[in-house]
């Protein structure tokens, strides 16, 4: 009977010691501070490409050349407009995230 009581006391003491060591290790890990500096993200490369020049017609031109040039210029303009809108949207989202971190 005494042997069982000794084992129970020893088990209880061992449990308390292991639990104390665990909590001490956990609390010392939480007390460490690491300085974090927020850095504004860099711009995606595809948004930094300049818009191409619009097509110009020179000399004698046919009506079909004019319509092709107009079509190409509209396409070029709207592609650039989409990139610009994407840039504005990306910037505003990143700015909002950056300001929420501070």
PDB file of C-alpha atoms in Angstrom:
ATOM      1  CA  UNK A   1       0.000   0.000   0.000  1.00  0.00           C
ATOM      2  CA  UNK A   2       2.838   2.356   0.884  1.00  0.00           C
ATOM      3  CA  UNK A   3       4.513   1.515  -2.397  1.00  0.00           C
ATOM      4  CA  UNK A   4       1.397   2.546  -4.383  1.00  0.00           C
ATOM      5  CA  UNK A   5       1.092   5.796  -2.426  1.00  0.00           C
ATOM      6  CA  UNK A   6       4.750   6.608  -3.126  1.00  0.00           C
ATOM      7  CA  UNK A   7       4.228   5.932  -6.838  1.00  0.00           C
ATOM      8  CA  UNK A   8       1.136   8.171  -6.876  1.00  0.00           C
ATOM      9  CA  UNK A   9       3.004  10.993  -5.107  1.00  0.00           C
ATOM     10  CA  UNK A  10       5.961  10.580  -7.455  1.00  0.00           C
ATOM     11  CA  UNK A  11       3.642  10.587 -10.487  1.00  0.00           C
ATOM     12  CA  UNK A  12       1.873  13.700  -9.205  1.00  0.00           C
ATOM     13  CA  UNK A  13       5.163  15.521  -8.563  1.00  0.00           C
ATOM     14  CA  UNK A  14       6.494  14.488 -11.988  1.00  0.00           C
ATOM     15  CA  UNK A  15       3.292  15.694 -13.641  1.00  0.00           C
ATOM     16  CA  UNK A  16       3.459  19.053 -11.837  1.00  0.00           C
ATOM     17  CA  UNK A  17       7.135  19.523 -12.757  1.00  0.00           C
ATOM     18  CA  UNK A  18       6.559  18.690 -16.424  1.00  0.00           C
ATOM     19  CA  UNK A  19       3.514  20.966 -16.549  1.00  0.00           C
ATOM     20  CA  UNK A  20       5.474  23.804 -14.893  1.00  0.00           C
ATOM     21  CA  UNK A  21       8.353  23.392 -17.354  1.00  0.00           C
ATOM     22  CA  UNK A  22       5.881  23.421 -20.250  1.00  0.00           C
ATOM     23  CA  UNK A  23       4.178  26.625 -19.073  1.00  0.00           C
ATOM     24  CA  UNK A  24       7.495  28.341 -18.326  1.00  0.00           C
ATOM     25  CA  UNK A  25       8.674  27.508 -21.851  1.00  0.00           C
ATOM     26  CA  UNK A  26       5.428  28.810 -23.324  1.00  0.00           C
ATOM     27  CA  UNK A  27       5.522  32.081 -21.393  1.00  0.00           C
ATOM     28  CA  UNK A  28       9.152  32.802 -22.242  1.00  0.00           C
ATOM     29  CA  UNK A  29       8.381  32.258 -25.913  1.00  0.00           C
ATOM     30  CA  UNK A  30       5.550  34.780 -25.764  1.00  0.00           C
ATOM     31  CA  UNK A  31       7.595  37.455 -24.046  1.00  0.00           C
ATOM     32  CA  UNK A  32       9.999  37.843 -26.957  1.00  0.00           C
ATOM     33  CA  UNK A  33       9.271  40.888 -29.119  1.00  0.00           C
ATOM     34  CA  UNK A  34      10.292  41.075 -32.742  1.00  0.00           C
ATOM     35  CA  UNK A  35      10.194  44.456 -34.482  1.00  0.00           C
ATOM     36  CA  UNK A  36       8.109  44.302 -37.636  1.00  0.00           C
ATOM     37  CA  UNK A  37       8.401  47.001 -40.248  1.00  0.00           C
ATOM     38  CA  UNK A  38       5.624  47.181 -42.783  1.00  0.00           C
ATOM     39  CA  UNK A  39       6.816  47.728 -46.321  1.00  0.00           C
ATOM     40  CA  UNK A  40       4.528  48.929 -49.100  1.00  0.00           C
ATOM     41  CA  UNK A  41       4.385  46.230 -51.781  1.00  0.00           C
ATOM     42  CA  UNK A  42       6.074  46.711 -55.136  1.00  0.00           C
ATOM     43  CA  UNK A  43       4.025  47.178 -58.267  1.00  0.00           C
ATOM     44  CA  UNK A  44       3.424  44.217 -60.584  1.00  0.00           C
ATOM     45  CA  UNK A  45       5.541  44.547 -63.741  1.00  0.00           C
ATOM     46  CA  UNK A  46       2.573  44.179 -66.080  1.00  0.00           C
ATOM     47  CA  UNK A  47       1.087  47.384 -64.651  1.00  0.00           C
ATOM     48  CA  UNK A  48       4.267  49.399 -65.241  1.00  0.00           C
ATOM     49  CA  UNK A  49       4.297  48.997 -69.030  1.00  0.00           C
ATOM     50  CA  UNK A  50       3.679  52.276 -70.847  1.00  0.00           C
ATOM     51  CA  UNK A  51       0.789  52.550 -73.261  1.00  0.00           C
ATOM     52  CA  UNK A  52       1.805  52.241 -76.922  1.00  0.00           C
ATOM     53  CA  UNK A  53       1.456  55.136 -79.345  1.00  0.00           C
ATOM     54  CA  UNK A  54      -1.707  55.255 -81.392  1.00  0.00           C
ATOM     55  CA  UNK A  55      -1.436  54.496 -85.102  1.00  0.00           C
ATOM     56  CA  UNK A  56      -1.173  57.512 -87.409  1.00  0.00           C
ATOM     57  CA  UNK A  57      -1.962  57.592 -91.096  1.00  0.00           C
ATOM     58  CA  UNK A  58       0.214  59.463 -93.556  1.00  0.00           C
ATOM     59  CA  UNK A  59       0.046  60.105 -97.263  1.00  0.00           C
ATOM     60  CA  UNK A  60      -2.693  58.678 -99.433  1.00  0.00           C
ATOM     61  CA  UNK A  61      -4.985  56.440 -97.454  1.00  0.00           C
ATOM     62  CA  UNK A  62      -7.963  54.356 -98.375  1.00  0.00           C
ATOM     63  CA  UNK A  63     -11.180  54.172 -96.417  1.00  0.00           C
ATOM     64  CA  UNK A  64     -10.300  50.598 -95.427  1.00  0.00           C
ATOM     65  CA  UNK A  65      -6.959  51.821 -93.996  1.00  0.00           C
ATOM     66  CA  UNK A  66      -8.809  54.455 -91.988  1.00  0.00           C
ATOM     67  CA  UNK A  67     -11.219  51.899 -90.536  1.00  0.00           C
ATOM     68  CA  UNK A  68      -8.305  49.544 -89.672  1.00  0.00           C
ATOM     69  CA  UNK A  69      -6.442  52.392 -87.982  1.00  0.00           C
ATOM     70  CA  UNK A  70      -9.528  53.430 -86.040  1.00  0.00           C
ATOM     71  CA  UNK A  71     -10.121  49.827 -84.934  1.00  0.00           C
ATOM     72  CA  UNK A  72      -6.486  49.416 -83.864  1.00  0.00           C
ATOM     73  CA  UNK A  73      -6.497  52.745 -82.021  1.00  0.00           C
ATOM     74  CA  UNK A  74      -9.704  51.914 -80.155  1.00  0.00           C
ATOM     75  CA  UNK A  75      -8.315  48.491 -79.242  1.00  0.00           C
ATOM     76  CA  UNK A  76      -5.030  50.007 -78.075  1.00  0.00           C
ATOM     77  CA  UNK A  77      -6.819  52.699 -76.081  1.00  0.00           C
ATOM     78  CA  UNK A  78      -9.163  50.289 -74.305  1.00  0.00           C
ATOM     79  CA  UNK A  79      -6.362  47.825 -73.503  1.00  0.00           C
ATOM     80  CA  UNK A  80      -4.424  50.687 -71.947  1.00  0.00           C
ATOM     81  CA  UNK A  81      -7.534  51.874 -70.096  1.00  0.00           C
ATOM     82  CA  UNK A  82      -8.002  48.390 -68.596  1.00  0.00           C
ATOM     83  CA  UNK A  83      -4.347  48.354 -67.452  1.00  0.00           C
ATOM     84  CA  UNK A  84      -4.742  51.815 -65.943  1.00  0.00           C
ATOM     85  CA  UNK A  85      -7.945  50.826 -64.160  1.00  0.00           C
ATOM     86  CA  UNK A  86      -6.211  47.676 -62.892  1.00  0.00           C
ATOM     87  CA  UNK A  87      -3.346  49.799 -61.596  1.00  0.00           C
ATOM     88  CA  UNK A  88      -5.722  52.130 -59.746  1.00  0.00           C
ATOM     89  CA  UNK A  89      -7.652  49.204 -58.255  1.00  0.00           C
ATOM     90  CA  UNK A  90      -4.443  47.399 -57.204  1.00  0.00           C
ATOM     91  CA  UNK A  91      -3.003  50.570 -55.658  1.00  0.00           C
ATOM     92  CA  UNK A  92      -6.163  51.364 -53.683  1.00  0.00           C
ATOM     93  CA  UNK A  93      -6.432  47.815 -52.332  1.00  0.00           C
ATOM     94  CA  UNK A  94      -2.758  47.720 -51.337  1.00  0.00           C
ATOM     95  CA  UNK A  95      -2.965  51.166 -49.743  1.00  0.00           C
ATOM     96  CA  UNK A  96      -6.014  50.116 -47.706  1.00  0.00           C
ATOM     97  CA  UNK A  97      -4.268  46.922 -46.526  1.00  0.00           C
ATOM     98  CA  UNK A  98      -1.084  48.857 -45.706  1.00  0.00           C
ATOM     99  CA  UNK A  99      -2.975  51.453 -43.663  1.00  0.00           C
ATOM    100  CA  UNK A 100      -4.896  48.780 -41.744  1.00  0.00           C
ATOM    101  CA  UNK A 101      -1.611  47.172 -40.681  1.00  0.00           C
ATOM    102  CA  UNK A 102      -0.267  50.383 -39.148  1.00  0.00           C
TER     103      UNK A 102
END
